[in-house]
Every structure is written in C-alpha cells, then in structure tokens.
Coordinates of C-alpha atoms and ligand atoms in Angstrom, one line a residue:
X1472 CA -139.6 42.7 136.8
X1473 CA -136.6 43.9 135.2
X1474 CA -134.4 40.6 134.5
X1475 CA -135.5 37.0 134.1
X1476 CA -135.4 34.6 136.6
X1477 CA -133.7 31.5 135.4
X1478 CA -135.9 29.0 134.5
X1479 CA -134.5 25.3 136.9
X1480 CA -133.5 23.2 134.3
X1481 CA -133.9 19.6 134.0
X1482 CA -130.9 18.7 132.9
X1483 CA -127.4 20.3 133.9
X1484 CA -126.5 20.3 129.9
X1485 CA -129.4 21.9 128.4
X1486 CA -129.2 24.6 127.3
X1487 CA -132.2 27.6 128.5
X1488 CA -133.3 31.0 126.3
X1489 CA -135.7 33.6 127.4
X1490 CA -138.1 34.8 125.2
X1491 CA -136.7 37.9 125.4
X1492 CA -133.9 36.8 123.7
X1493 CA -136.3 35.3 121.4
X1494 CA -137.9 38.8 120.8
X1495 CA -135.0 40.1 119.6
X1496 CA -134.3 36.9 117.2
X1497 CA -137.4 37.8 116.0
X1498 CA -136.9 40.7 115.0
X1499 CA -133.3 40.3 113.8
X1500 CA -133.8 37.3 111.9
X1501 CA -137.0 39.8 109.9
X1502 CA -135.1 42.3 109.0
X1503 CA -135.5 44.7 112.5
X1504 CA -132.9 47.3 113.1
X1505 CA -134.3 49.4 115.1
X1506 CA -136.7 50.1 118.4
X1507 CA -138.7 53.3 118.9
X1508 CA -138.8 52.9 122.2
X1509 CA -139.7 53.9 125.9
X1510 CA -138.0 52.4 128.4
X1511 CA -140.7 50.3 131.8
X1512 CA -141.9 47.7 133.7
X1513 CA -142.5 45.5 132.2
X1514 CA -140.4 46.0 129.4
X1515 CA -137.1 48.3 130.7
X1516 CA -134.6 45.3 130.4
X1517 CA -136.2 44.1 126.8
X1518 CA -134.1 47.4 125.8
X1519 CA -131.2 47.8 127.2
X1520 CA -130.6 43.8 125.7
X1521 CA -131.9 45.0 122.3
X1522 CA -129.3 47.6 122.0
X1523 CA -127.2 45.1 123.6
X1524 CA -127.2 42.7 120.9
X1525 CA -126.7 45.4 117.8
X1526 CA -130.5 46.8 117.4
X1527 CA -130.8 50.7 117.2
X1528 CA -133.5 51.8 120.5
X1529 CA -134.2 55.5 120.5
X1530 CA -135.5 56.0 123.8
X1531 CA -137.8 58.9 123.4
X1532 CA -139.6 61.2 126.5
X1533 CA -143.6 60.9 125.9
X1534 CA -144.5 57.0 124.1
X1535 CA -146.2 59.2 122.0
X1536 CA -143.4 60.4 120.1
X1537 CA -141.8 57.1 119.7
X1538 CA -145.5 55.7 118.7
X1539 CA -145.2 58.4 115.8
X1540 CA -141.5 57.7 114.6
X1541 CA -142.2 54.3 114.7
X1542 CA -145.7 55.2 112.1
X1543 CA -142.9 56.5 109.8
X1544 CA -140.3 54.7 109.2
X1545 CA -142.8 52.5 108.3
X1546 CA -144.3 54.6 105.4
X1547 CA -140.6 55.3 104.6
X1548 CA -139.1 52.3 104.3
X1549 CA -141.6 49.9 104.4
X1550 CA -141.2 47.6 106.9
X1551 CA -143.3 47.8 110.3
X1552 CA -141.7 50.2 112.2
X1553 CA -142.2 49.4 115.8
X1554 CA -143.5 51.5 118.8
X1555 CA -142.7 49.2 122.0
X1556 CA -144.1 50.8 125.0
X1557 CA -144.6 49.7 128.8
X1558 CA -148.2 49.1 130.3
X1559 CA -151.4 50.6 130.9
X1560 CA -150.4 54.5 130.5
X1561 CA -147.8 53.3 128.0
X1562 CA -149.6 51.7 126.3
X1563 CA -152.2 54.4 125.7
X1564 CA -150.1 57.2 125.1
X1565 CA -148.7 54.3 122.3
X1566 CA -152.7 54.3 120.9
X1567 CA -152.4 57.7 119.4
X1568 CA -149.6 56.9 116.8
X1569 CA -151.5 52.9 116.2
X1570 CA -154.5 53.9 115.2
X1571 CA -152.7 57.4 113.2
X1572 CA -150.7 54.6 111.3
X1573 CA -154.4 52.2 111.2
X1574 CA -155.7 55.7 109.4
X1575 CA -152.7 56.9 107.2
X1576 CA -151.9 53.1 106.0
X1577 CA -148.4 52.9 107.7
X1578 CA -147.0 49.1 108.7
X1579 CA -145.8 50.1 112.6
X1580 CA -146.4 47.3 114.9
X1581 CA -147.2 49.2 118.7
X1582 CA -145.9 46.5 121.7
X1583 CA -146.6 46.6 124.6
X1584 CA -145.9 45.1 127.7
X1585 CA -148.8 44.1 130.2
X1586 CA -150.4 42.6 133.9
X1587 CA -151.4 39.5 135.6
X1588 CA -153.2 38.2 133.1
X1589 CA -155.3 35.8 135.6
X1590 CA -155.2 39.4 137.4
X1591 CA -156.4 41.9 134.9
X1592 CA -159.4 40.2 133.9
X1593 CA -160.9 38.9 137.4
X1594 CA -160.2 43.1 137.3
X1595 CA -158.3 42.4 140.9
X1596 CA -156.5 45.3 140.4
X1597 CA -152.8 44.7 139.3
X1598 CA -150.2 47.0 139.1
X1599 CA -151.1 48.8 135.7
X1600 CA -154.3 46.2 135.3
X1601 CA -155.9 47.2 131.3
X1602 CA -157.1 45.1 129.6
X1603 CA -154.9 45.9 126.3
X1604 CA -155.4 43.8 123.3
X1605 CA -158.9 44.7 124.0
X1606 CA -158.3 48.0 123.6
X1607 CA -156.2 48.4 120.5
X1608 CA -158.6 45.6 118.8
X1609 CA -160.0 48.4 116.9
X1610 CA -158.2 51.1 116.7
X1611 CA -155.5 48.3 115.0
X1612 CA -156.3 46.6 111.6
X1613 CA -155.2 43.4 113.9
X1614 CA -153.8 43.1 117.1
X1615 CA -151.9 39.8 119.3
X1616 CA -150.8 38.5 122.4
X1617 CA -148.9 36.0 123.2
X1618 CA -148.7 33.9 126.2
X1619 CA -145.8 32.0 125.9
X1620 CA -141.7 31.5 124.6
X1621 CA -142.7 29.3 121.7
X1622 CA -145.4 30.7 120.1
X1623 CA -143.1 34.0 119.1
X1624 CA -142.0 33.6 116.6
X1625 CA -145.2 32.6 115.5
X1626 CA -146.8 36.1 117.2
X1627 CA -144.1 38.1 115.6
X1628 CA -144.8 36.6 112.2
X1629 CA -148.2 36.9 112.3
X1630 CA -147.2 41.4 113.1
X1631 CA -144.7 41.5 110.8
X1632 CA -148.2 40.5 108.3
X1633 CA -150.3 41.9 109.4
X1634 CA -148.5 45.3 108.8
X1635 CA -147.7 44.4 105.4
X1636 CA -149.3 43.2 103.8
X1637 CA -152.5 45.0 101.5
X1638 CA -154.2 48.2 102.7
X1639 CA -150.4 48.0 105.9
X1640 CA -152.1 49.5 108.9
X1641 CA -150.7 49.4 112.8
X1642 CA -150.7 46.5 114.9
X1643 CA -150.4 45.7 118.4
X1644 CA -148.4 43.5 120.1
X1645 CA -149.0 41.7 123.9
X1646 CA -146.6 40.9 125.9
X1647 CA -148.1 40.1 128.8
X1648 CA -145.3 40.5 132.4
X1649 CA -144.9 37.1 132.8
X1650 CA -143.8 36.4 129.5
X1651 CA -140.5 37.2 129.9
X1652 CA -139.7 34.7 133.3
X1653 CA -139.5 32.1 130.5
X1654 CA -137.3 30.3 128.5
X1655 CA -137.2 26.8 126.5
X1656 CA -135.0 25.2 126.1
X1657 CA -132.8 26.9 123.6
X1658 CA -132.2 25.1 119.8
X1659 CA -136.7 23.8 119.9
X1660 CA -136.5 28.2 120.5
X1661 CA -134.9 29.1 117.8
X1662 CA -137.1 26.3 115.6
X1663 CA -139.8 28.3 117.1
X1664 CA -138.8 32.3 115.0
X1665 CA -140.3 32.6 111.4
X1666 CA -137.9 33.9 109.0
X1667 CA -141.3 35.9 106.8
X1668 CA -141.1 34.7 103.0
X1669 CA -143.0 37.2 101.2
X1670 CA -144.4 40.0 103.7
X1671 CA -145.9 41.6 100.9
X1672 CA -146.8 40.0 98.1
X1673 CA -147.2 41.9 94.9
X1674 CA -151.0 41.9 93.9
X1675 CA -151.1 42.0 89.8
X1676 CA -154.0 43.9 88.8
X1677 CA -156.7 41.4 86.3
X1678 CA -156.2 41.6 82.3
X1679 CA -159.8 43.0 81.8
X1680 CA -159.2 46.1 85.1
X1681 CA -156.7 47.1 83.8
X1682 CA -158.4 47.5 79.7
X1683 CA -161.0 49.3 81.4
X1684 CA -159.0 52.3 83.3
X1685 CA -157.8 52.0 80.3
X1686 CA -160.7 52.4 78.2
X1687 CA -162.4 55.6 80.4
X1688 CA -158.4 57.3 80.6
X1689 CA -158.7 57.4 75.8
X1690 CA -161.9 58.5 76.0
X1691 CA -161.4 61.5 78.2
X1692 CA -161.7 65.1 77.1
X1693 CA -160.1 66.9 80.8
X1694 CA -158.3 63.6 82.0
X1695 CA -157.3 64.9 85.7
X1696 CA -153.9 62.1 86.9
X1697 CA -153.7 62.4 91.9
X1698 CA -151.1 61.0 92.7
X1699 CA -151.3 60.4 96.6
X1700 CA -149.5 59.2 99.8
X1701 CA -150.6 55.1 99.1
X1702 CA -148.5 55.7 94.9
X1703 CA -145.7 57.3 97.4
X1704 CA -145.0 54.2 100.2
X1705 CA -145.0 52.3 96.9
X1706 CA -141.5 53.2 96.0
X1707 CA -142.7 53.0 91.9
X1708 CA -141.3 56.4 91.3
X1709 CA -139.8 55.7 87.9
X1710 CA -143.0 54.2 86.6
X1711 CA -145.4 57.0 88.3
X1712 CA -143.3 59.7 86.4
X1713 CA -143.5 56.7 83.4
X1714 CA -147.0 56.7 83.5
X1715 CA -147.8 60.2 84.3
X1716 CA -145.5 61.5 81.6
X1717 CA -146.6 59.2 79.1
X1718 CA -149.9 59.6 79.4
X1719 CA -149.4 63.8 79.1
X1720 CA -152.4 64.6 81.8
X1721 CA -152.1 67.2 84.5
X1722 CA -151.9 66.4 87.8
X1723 CA -152.5 66.7 91.8
X1724 CA -150.2 65.3 94.5
X1725 CA -152.0 64.9 97.0
X1726 CA -149.5 66.7 100.4
X1727 CA -147.6 63.5 101.2
X1728 CA -147.1 63.2 97.4
X1729 CA -146.2 66.5 96.8
X1730 CA -142.3 65.5 95.2
X1731 CA -142.9 62.3 93.4
X1732 CA -142.5 63.8 89.8
X1733 CA -140.8 67.6 91.5
X1734 CA -143.7 70.3 92.4
X1735 CA -142.6 73.0 89.5
X1736 CA -143.2 70.0 87.2
X1737 CA -144.7 71.1 83.7
X1738 CA -148.0 68.8 84.3
X1739 CA -148.0 70.0 88.2
X1740 CA -151.4 71.2 88.3
X1741 CA -151.3 72.2 92.4
X1742 CA -151.3 76.0 91.1
X1743 CA -154.7 75.4 89.4
X1744 CA -156.8 73.2 91.5
X1745 CA -160.1 74.2 92.0
X1746 CA -160.1 75.2 87.8
X1747 CA -158.7 71.8 87.5
X1748 CA -160.5 69.0 90.0
X1749 CA -165.0 71.3 89.0
X1750 CA -163.3 70.2 85.9
X1751 CA -161.9 67.7 84.6
X1752 CA -163.9 64.6 83.2
X1753 CA -162.5 62.1 84.5
X1754 CA -159.8 61.4 87.2
X1755 CA -158.0 59.0 87.9
X1756 CA -156.9 58.2 91.6
X1757 CA -153.8 56.8 92.2
X1758 CA -153.4 55.4 96.0
X1759 CA -155.3 58.2 97.8
X1760 CA -158.6 58.0 99.0
X1761 CA -161.5 60.8 98.6
X1762 CA -162.3 61.5 102.0
X1763 CA -162.3 64.6 103.6
X1764 CA -159.0 65.4 102.0
X1765 CA -161.1 65.6 98.3
X1766 CA -164.5 66.7 99.7
X1767 CA -165.2 62.8 99.8
X1768 CA -165.5 63.9 95.5
X1769 CA -168.1 65.2 95.3
X1770 CA -169.7 69.4 96.0
X1771 CA -169.2 72.3 95.3
X1772 CA -164.9 71.4 95.5
X1773 CA -166.1 69.0 92.2
X1774 CA -169.0 71.6 90.4
X1775 CA -171.1 70.2 92.2
X1776 CA -174.7 72.4 92.3
X1777 CA -175.1 71.5 96.0
X1778 CA -172.9 71.2 99.2
X1779 CA -173.1 67.1 98.1
X1780 CA -174.5 66.2 94.5
X1781 CA -172.2 64.9 92.1
X1782 CA -169.7 66.6 89.6
X1783 CA -170.0 64.7 87.0
X1784 CA -166.4 62.7 86.9
X1785 CA -165.7 59.2 86.0
X1786 CA -163.6 58.2 87.9
X1787 CA -160.6 55.2 87.8
X1788 CA -159.6 53.9 91.1
X1789 CA -156.2 52.3 91.7
X1790 CA -155.9 51.1 94.9
X1791 CA -155.1 47.9 97.1
X1792 CA -158.1 47.5 98.9
X1793 CA -160.6 46.2 97.3
X1794 CA -162.8 47.3 99.1
X1795 CA -161.9 51.7 99.2
X1796 CA -164.4 51.8 95.7
X1797 CA -166.5 54.0 95.7
X1798 CA -166.5 54.2 99.5
X1799 CA -168.2 57.9 98.8
X1800 CA -169.3 58.2 94.6
X1801 CA -168.6 55.2 92.4
X1802 CA -165.8 54.0 90.6
X1803 CA -166.1 53.1 87.1
X1804 CA -163.3 51.6 87.3
X1805 CA -161.5 50.7 90.2
X1806 CA -157.9 49.2 89.4
X1807 CA -156.9 46.7 92.6
X1808 CA -152.8 45.5 93.4
X1809 CA -149.8 46.7 94.4
X1810 CA -149.5 50.5 93.4
X1811 CA -146.0 49.8 91.4
X1812 CA -147.6 46.7 89.7
X1813 CA -151.1 48.2 88.9
X1814 CA -148.9 51.8 86.9
X1815 CA -147.1 49.7 85.2
X1816 CA -149.9 47.1 83.4
X1817 CA -151.3 50.6 82.7
X1818 CA -148.2 51.3 80.5
X1819 CA -148.1 48.5 79.5
X1820 CA -151.0 48.5 77.6
X1821 CA -150.7 51.1 76.7
X1822 CA -148.3 50.0 74.1
X1823 CA -146.2 52.6 72.5
X1824 CA -148.2 56.2 71.7
X1825 CA -151.2 57.2 73.6
X1826 CA -153.2 60.5 72.6
X1827 CA -152.3 63.6 74.3
X1828 CA -155.3 65.0 76.2
X1829 CA -157.5 67.5 74.4
X1830 CA -154.6 71.1 73.7
X1831 CA -157.7 73.0 74.7
X1832 CA -157.6 71.6 78.3
X1833 CA -153.6 71.2 79.0
X1834 CA -154.3 75.9 77.3
X1835 CA -157.2 76.0 79.7
X1836 CA -155.2 74.7 83.6
X1837 CA -151.6 76.8 81.5
X1838 CA -153.8 79.6 82.3
X1839 CA -154.9 79.7 85.2
X1840 CA -151.9 78.5 86.9
X1841 CA -149.9 81.1 85.0
X1842 CA -152.0 83.2 87.1
X1843 CA -152.3 81.4 90.5
X1844 CA -148.3 81.0 89.9
X1845 CA -148.0 85.3 89.6
X1846 CA -150.6 86.4 92.4
X1847 CA -148.8 84.1 94.6
X1848 CA -145.1 85.3 94.3
X1849 CA -146.2 89.0 94.2
X1850 CA -147.9 88.3 97.3
X1851 CA -143.7 86.2 98.5
X1852 CA -142.4 89.5 97.3
X1853 CA -144.0 91.1 100.3
X1854 CA -141.6 92.0 103.0
X1855 CA -143.6 93.5 105.9
X1856 CA -143.3 93.4 109.3
X1857 CA -143.7 92.4 111.3
X1858 CA -142.8 88.8 109.2
X1859 CA -145.7 87.6 108.2
X1860 CA -146.5 83.7 107.2
X1861 CA -145.9 83.8 103.3
X1862 CA -142.8 85.9 103.8
X1863 CA -140.6 84.0 106.7
X1864 CA -142.3 80.7 104.4
X1865 CA -140.3 82.8 100.6
X1866 CA -136.9 81.6 102.8
X1867 CA -138.1 78.2 103.6
X1868 CA -139.3 77.5 100.2
X1869 CA -135.2 78.6 98.9
X1870 CA -133.4 76.6 101.4
X1871 CA -136.2 73.5 100.7
X1872 CA -135.4 74.7 96.1
X1873 CA -131.7 74.7 97.6
X1874 CA -131.4 71.0 99.1
X1875 CA -134.0 69.0 97.6
X1876 CA -132.4 65.2 99.3
X1877 CA -133.4 67.4 102.9
X1878 CA -136.9 66.0 104.6
X1879 CA -139.5 67.6 105.4
X1880 CA -141.3 67.6 108.3
X1881 CA -144.7 69.1 109.7
X1882 CA -147.0 70.9 111.5
X1883 CA -149.3 73.2 112.2
X1884 CA -152.8 75.5 110.9
X1885 CA -151.4 77.9 109.1
X1886 CA -148.3 77.1 109.5
X1887 CA -149.0 73.1 108.1
X1888 CA -151.1 74.9 105.1
X1889 CA -149.4 77.6 103.6
X1890 CA -146.5 75.5 103.6
X1891 CA -148.1 72.5 102.1
X1892 CA -149.0 76.0 99.1
X1893 CA -145.4 77.8 98.9
X1894 CA -142.4 75.2 99.7
X1895 CA -142.1 72.7 96.4
X1896 CA -140.9 69.1 96.9
X1897 CA -138.2 67.9 94.2
X1898 CA -138.2 64.5 95.4
X1899 CA -140.4 61.3 96.8
X1900 CA -140.7 61.5 100.7
X1901 CA -139.5 63.9 101.2
X1902 CA -142.4 65.9 102.5
X1903 CA -144.2 63.6 106.1
X1904 CA -147.6 65.8 107.4
X1905 CA -150.2 65.4 109.5
X1906 CA -151.4 63.0 107.0
X1907 CA -155.0 61.6 107.2
X1908 CA -156.7 63.0 109.9
X1909 CA -154.4 66.5 109.8
X1910 CA -153.0 66.1 113.3
X1911 CA -151.1 67.9 115.9
X1912 CA -148.0 66.4 117.3
X1913 CA -146.4 64.0 115.1
X1914 CA -143.7 66.4 115.0
X1915 CA -140.7 65.3 116.9
X1916 CA -141.2 61.9 116.1
X1917 CA -141.5 62.5 113.4
X1918 CA -137.6 64.2 112.5
X1919 CA -136.0 61.7 114.7
X1920 CA -137.0 59.1 112.7
X1921 CA -137.0 61.3 109.1
X1922 CA -133.0 61.9 110.0
X1923 CA -132.1 58.4 111.8
X1924 CA -133.8 56.4 108.5
X1925 CA -132.5 58.9 106.1
X1926 CA -129.3 60.7 106.8
X1927 CA -130.2 63.1 105.6
X1928 CA -130.8 67.6 107.3
X1929 CA -134.7 67.7 109.0
X1930 CA -136.3 70.3 108.5
X1931 CA -139.7 70.6 111.0
X1932 CA -142.2 73.3 109.4
X1933 CA -143.6 74.4 113.1
X1934 CA -147.1 76.1 114.0
X1935 CA -145.7 77.0 118.4
X1936 CA -149.5 75.4 118.9
X1937 CA -148.0 72.0 117.2
X1938 CA -144.1 72.7 118.5
X1939 CA -146.1 71.9 122.4
X1940 CA -147.4 68.7 121.5
X1941 CA -143.7 67.0 121.0
X1942 CA -141.3 70.2 121.6
X1943 CA -139.8 67.8 124.9
X1944 CA -138.7 65.6 122.2
X1945 CA -135.3 68.2 121.7
X1946 CA -134.2 66.5 124.0
X1947 CA -134.1 63.3 122.0
X1948 CA -133.0 65.4 119.1
X1949 CA -129.7 66.7 121.0
X1950 CA -129.0 63.5 122.8
X1951 CA -128.5 61.4 119.4
X1952 CA -127.1 64.9 117.5
X1953 CA -129.8 65.0 115.2
X1954 CA -129.5 66.8 111.9
X1955 CA -132.5 68.6 112.3
X1956 CA -133.5 72.2 112.0
X1957 CA -137.2 72.9 113.7
X1958 CA -139.2 77.2 112.1
X1959 CA -141.4 77.9 115.4
X1960 CA -143.7 79.5 113.8
X1961 CA -145.1 82.2 116.8
X1962 CA -147.3 83.3 116.2
X1963 CA -148.5 84.0 120.2
X1964 CA -151.1 80.8 120.4
X1965 CA -153.4 78.6 118.4
X1966 CA -154.8 80.1 114.6
X1967 CA -153.3 83.1 116.0
X1968 CA -152.4 85.5 118.7
X1969 CA -154.8 88.4 119.1
X1970 CA -158.2 87.0 121.0
X1971 CA -159.6 88.7 123.7
X1972 CA -161.2 87.4 126.4
X1973 CA -164.4 89.3 127.1
X1974 CA -164.7 89.6 131.5
X1975 CA -160.9 89.7 131.4
X1976 CA -158.4 87.7 134.0
X1977 CA -157.4 84.8 132.3
X1978 CA -156.4 85.1 128.4
X1979 CA -157.7 83.6 126.0
X1980 CA -157.6 79.9 125.7
X1981 CA -155.8 80.0 121.8
X1982 CA -152.8 82.5 123.2
X1983 CA -150.4 81.4 124.7
X1984 CA -147.2 82.5 126.2
X1985 CA -146.7 86.7 123.6
X1986 CA -142.7 86.3 122.9
X1987 CA -142.5 82.8 124.1
X1988 CA -138.2 81.9 124.5
X1989 CA -138.7 78.4 122.3
X1990 CA -135.4 78.9 121.4
X1991 CA -133.8 78.1 124.6
X1992 CA -135.7 74.8 125.2
X1993 CA -132.4 73.7 122.5
X1994 CA -129.8 75.4 123.3
X1995 CA -131.2 73.7 127.5
X1996 CA -130.3 70.8 126.0
X1997 CA -126.7 72.2 124.1
X1998 CA -128.0 72.6 121.3
X1999 CA -128.9 75.3 118.7
X2000 CA -131.5 78.7 119.0
X2001 CA -132.2 81.6 117.1
X2002 CA -134.3 84.5 118.0
X2003 CA -135.9 85.1 114.3
X2004 CA -137.6 88.3 113.4
X2005 CA -136.5 89.3 109.8
X2006 CA -136.4 86.6 107.2
X2007 CA -133.1 87.2 106.6
X2008 CA -131.9 85.7 110.4
X2009 CA -134.4 83.4 109.5
X2010 CA -132.7 82.3 106.7
X2011 CA -128.6 82.7 108.1
X2012 CA -130.3 80.3 110.3
X2013 CA -131.7 77.4 108.4
X2014 CA -127.9 77.5 105.5
X2015 CA -126.1 77.9 109.3
X2016 CA -127.7 75.2 110.7
X2017 CA -128.5 72.5 107.7
X2018 CA -124.2 73.2 106.8
X2019 CA -123.8 73.0 110.9
X2020 CA -125.4 69.7 111.1
X2021 CA -127.1 70.7 114.5
X2022 CA -129.8 70.3 116.4
X2023 CA -131.4 74.0 115.7
X2024 CA -134.5 75.1 116.9
X2025 CA -135.2 78.5 114.6
X2026 CA -138.0 80.9 116.9
X2027 CA -139.6 82.1 113.5
X2028 CA -142.1 86.0 115.1
X2029 CA -144.7 86.2 113.2
X2030 CA -147.2 88.3 112.8
X2031 CA -149.8 87.8 115.8
X2032 CA -152.7 88.5 113.6
X2033 CA -151.4 86.3 110.4
X2034 CA -153.7 83.3 110.0
X2035 CA -157.4 82.5 109.9
X2036 CA -159.2 79.8 112.5
X2037 CA -158.1 76.6 111.9
X2038 CA -156.6 77.1 108.6
X2039 CA -157.9 75.5 105.7
X2040 CA -160.2 74.1 107.3
X2041 CA -162.6 77.1 108.3
X2042 CA -165.0 75.1 106.9
X2043 CA -165.3 72.5 109.7
X2044 CA -164.8 74.6 112.4
X2045 CA -168.6 74.8 113.1
X2046 CA -168.2 78.5 115.0
X2047 CA -165.4 79.1 114.1
X2048 CA -164.4 83.6 113.9
X2049 CA -164.8 84.0 110.8
X2050 CA -161.6 86.1 110.2
Ligands
ADP66 P1 -153.8 60.8 100.3 O1 -154.8 61.9 102.0 O2 -152.8 61.4 100.0 O3 -154.7 60.8 99.5 P2 -154.8 58.4 101.7 O4 -154.3 58.1 102.5 O5 -156.4 58.8 101.0 O6 -153.6 59.1 100.3 O7 -154.7 57.2 100.7 C1 -153.4 56.5 100.9 C2 -154.4 54.7 99.5 O8 -153.2 53.8 99.1 C3 -154.8 54.0 100.1 O9 -156.3 54.0 99.8 C4 -154.1 52.4 100.8 O10 -155.0 51.6 100.3 C5 -153.4 53.3 99.2 N1 -153.1 52.2 99.5 C6 -151.4 52.6 100.2 N2 -150.2 51.9 99.6 C7 -150.5 51.0 98.7 C8 -149.2 50.1 97.7 N3 -148.2 49.6 97.8 N4 -150.9 49.5 96.7 C9 -151.8 50.0 95.7 N5 -152.5 50.5 96.9 C10 -151.1 51.5 97.8
MG67 MG1 -149.5 79.5 115.8

C-alpha cells in the first residue's frame, strides 16, 4: 500500500492533495524538521516523501531506538519529537518510548500506521491487526485517530498541543492505512491545516502562592534546593542560576539537571547529599518529583525514624502540574506554573536584598562535602589492574571537563550510578540518561538524536548489558556519520561477570561471553573500534574520537568482579545478593 491510488477527479481541472502530503505539510507548518522512523507498510512512502519534501528522516534498525530518539529530541528542543512506525509490531516496539516520554514529561508524538478499522473492529484477521488506539491510550498523555484526510490538520494540531502544553508527555496519533489512499481538493486541504499558535502557553503563578513560598524560604534555618529535569527542560537557565545564587542556598541537581549550574559550583551539595537531605528543614523542589528517586520525601534518607516516617522537612514545590503536590508528603507551599515564570516571580518577589542561610548550615554542608570529595579523589587516583569503574571514569571525568559542550549519554546499572556521581557536568541539558524509570535501551537512540540536534560530539557511557539493548544502532550512527564516542564498560555481564551456575552447564543468567569484542561491531560498519584495557588507552581513544568526530566504540575492559547487584538500587531488588 505504498503508493497513492489516484482519486477520480470530477473536474479535470480540480487539483488534489493526498493524505501523505497533508501530514507532511502539517508537520512542516508547525516547525517539525526531523522524523525518527522505521519504514514499512503502510508508511514507507510517507518516509520517502517526507525526505523529498525536505524533512530530515532518520531511519533506525528498531522502533524502540527511533522512539527514544524522538523522546529525547522533545526534551532537548521543547518541540514534540516525532516517531513514525508501521502497524502492530512496529507500533508495539515504539510504545516503550511513548510510555517513557509520558513518564518523564517529554513531549513526543508516536505516529503509527494501522490496519483497516472495519476489519480490526470485527476481529476478522487483518494484516497486522491490532486495536492500536486502545492499547496506546493508557500509556499516552493523549491519543487520537484520523480517519479522513480533511481532519489531518486538526489531528496534528491536537497532538502537538497535547504533547507540549502543561506537563509535557507522549501522544499517540493513529493513521489507518486507508487514510493514505485519500485525496481531497487541494485548496480545501491546505485551508484545513492548522499552525498551532502558542502551543505551550506560559503559566503564570498566583501572587499569593509566590508570597507563601518566599515566606517559608525566608524563615528556613537549613534550606535546600532540589533541581529536577523539569527545570532543565524549561530552558530558564539564567534565571534558575540567579535564583540559586541570590538565595545562597545549597542545591542538589537530580541526574538530568546536572550542569544546570556547573557541578563544581560552590553551592552544589551533591557530594553531601546524604547529609543535606535529612538535615534540611525547608526544601524547594524545582521541576523534581518526590518519587522513588527521592525516596518519596520520607524515610531514613530524609531523617525519618522508619521507612515511611516523615523527616519533618517543609516543602515548596515549583511545578507545572497542579496535581503533583501532596503526591507523597504534604507540600506546604505549592507553586504552580511554568518554571521560567515561577522563577522570575520568585526573583521579583525577593526584591533587592535577601538574607543568606545561617552560616552554620552552610559550613556543615561544606565540610561534609569536602570530606567526601577528598575520599573520592583518593579512590579515583588509584590505578588498579585490571581497570575498574573508578579508574575508567576518572578518565571520562577529565574528558568531559575538557569538552563541556559535548552531549553525554549514560545507561547501565553500576555504569550509571558510578558515572552520575563521578563525572561532573558543566552546562545545562548535556547529561541525558535512563530517566524516571531507570530503563535500559535508551543509549543509541539518544546518541543519534543528541548528535543530530546539537551537532556536538556525543559521549555515551554504557554498561555492557545496557549497550546490548540498542547496540545494532551503531549501524545507524555510522550511516549518518555521527560524532558519537561509545564507551562500553565491559565487565562480562549484568552487574558483574562472576556468577556461577551451581549445576554446571549453561553459564549463569547474568553472565555474557567473556572478553566480548564489542568494538568489532563498530568496525563492521566503517567506524573506529578500540579495545582498551588501561586508563591511558581509554583516554587516547576518547580524545581521538572527539577530535576526529568519527563514530567510535571503545571496549573498556573492566574488572569483572567490580560492581554491585542492581548498582545503587540494591534495596529495590527483593532478593539481591549482597556484595
Ligand atoms: P527528576 O527525575 O529530575 O526529579 P521529574 O521528572 O521527577 O524530574 O520531575 C519533573 C517535573 O517537572 C514534573 O513534575 C513536571 O511536571 C515538571 N515540569 C516539566 N516541565 C516543566 C516546566 N516547563 N515548568 C514547570 N514544571 C515542569
Ligand atoms: Mg556489566
């Protein structure tokens, strides 16, 4: 069903426009310039024609990677990332990313072709029969289907608004195969398209809510600010920095908020996290949720006596979603609005002078930080053989410091947790990672989108297991000749490579082929592969990759006994083997 069957025009003079053209025109009209896709029935021709019409169509080897690329494109650009897939299996492969976008508050639109409605609804067994709209709905912020060519403009406008307005999220748009056979009168078709005006309207916080937040903050003896990826998404970097610096309050960046202010900033309390959280009396959350990543705002992490006990902190929560407050603990001062407007209102409300936090609190945080930084420096200075996570990441840390504009992708278990705490970020929205779910598989999709959008070199630090989920996309990276340097932290398995099957026979479920040569995968498609067993070899390979901008995979051989089960979240693994 790749081509359009010409409709019989009643009048030889009548010019027709078909559905594919309307989809392409509607996207272009709304500033969409890139589609992350995997061609096949019924959207093959749509991908070709989109490319011919000047859209950049990036074609992947698996829809999951295309979807993750689209989701992070949404995060980086504040425009919906578009993922285009075939029906049933392609659609299902894209769903993971759709749900990921919704969960992470990233704007994305999954557009999938689908089978004949009449046949699907009667369950008569169509090619790739599946009720896609019903399946997508619970995983998406919104889901729409377009049955008629004249509704394409509205369908795409609604999808865009739903994706980017308010709390952003994933949107599903269902385009049945039959739609692509339709054509309508060209003038009417063009008039039916909608250029969305103000797709993500500013949401100004109420003055009394601003006042309430400032009063609470002013009275704090041990205040703390937590910056989340909502703050990074908002692109209000200068105002956020001004707010943090004007208040003088120590801050903790969540993983993807790292670099909003440089991690080396005097007020950054990352190295004193386990002291600052239970110690604080007033906590201002800016675009961060009190979910599992913050121990739900209670329990021992927060100084509570038991696992569910409130630590006594009072919370200010700056968020665009009015429903987020009180999701886990009482929020004393909810501030609802877009982060840019909220931070501006806070700054304006603070006026000229603002009392700095008590010196004892600042000194206590600083001292804790100093001790932990020194301890870490000692660990990083060691040069064990074989190389371990720390000695490898000491190199990565230097390289990122020397290349602060490079994009930084990170996934894995230990490869994620160690990297997050060891590698400093210096600029906003450079670090993109596993996000709210802590999922594996985002790696190569993120690399492609990050390289294409920012034109900067991309460094990906990948656990060997994590890399496997999207590893085939190294072909995509080579095909588009993207400046991506992948470092596979290879410790021969999931968590580590030392498990033994007590019965003999098959290796343990967590163990991979020993000494696997991942770098040859990159060589297979014309990229550069490097086998690195020492920090010096790793350093040279990464420096070469960034200088040459050639697709590179460094297989960094890590001590297979290094690493802990489930990384830092061993507590969530009910039957984890302790170290
Ligand atoms: P992290 O995992 O970094 O803590 P979360 O994803 O948990 O971040 O939280 C991000 C929060 O930011 C969400 O509650 C979301 O509603 C909010 N958010 C996203 N974009 C904006 C924005 N532009 N303005 C205000 N809040 C936003
Ligand atoms: Mg591993």
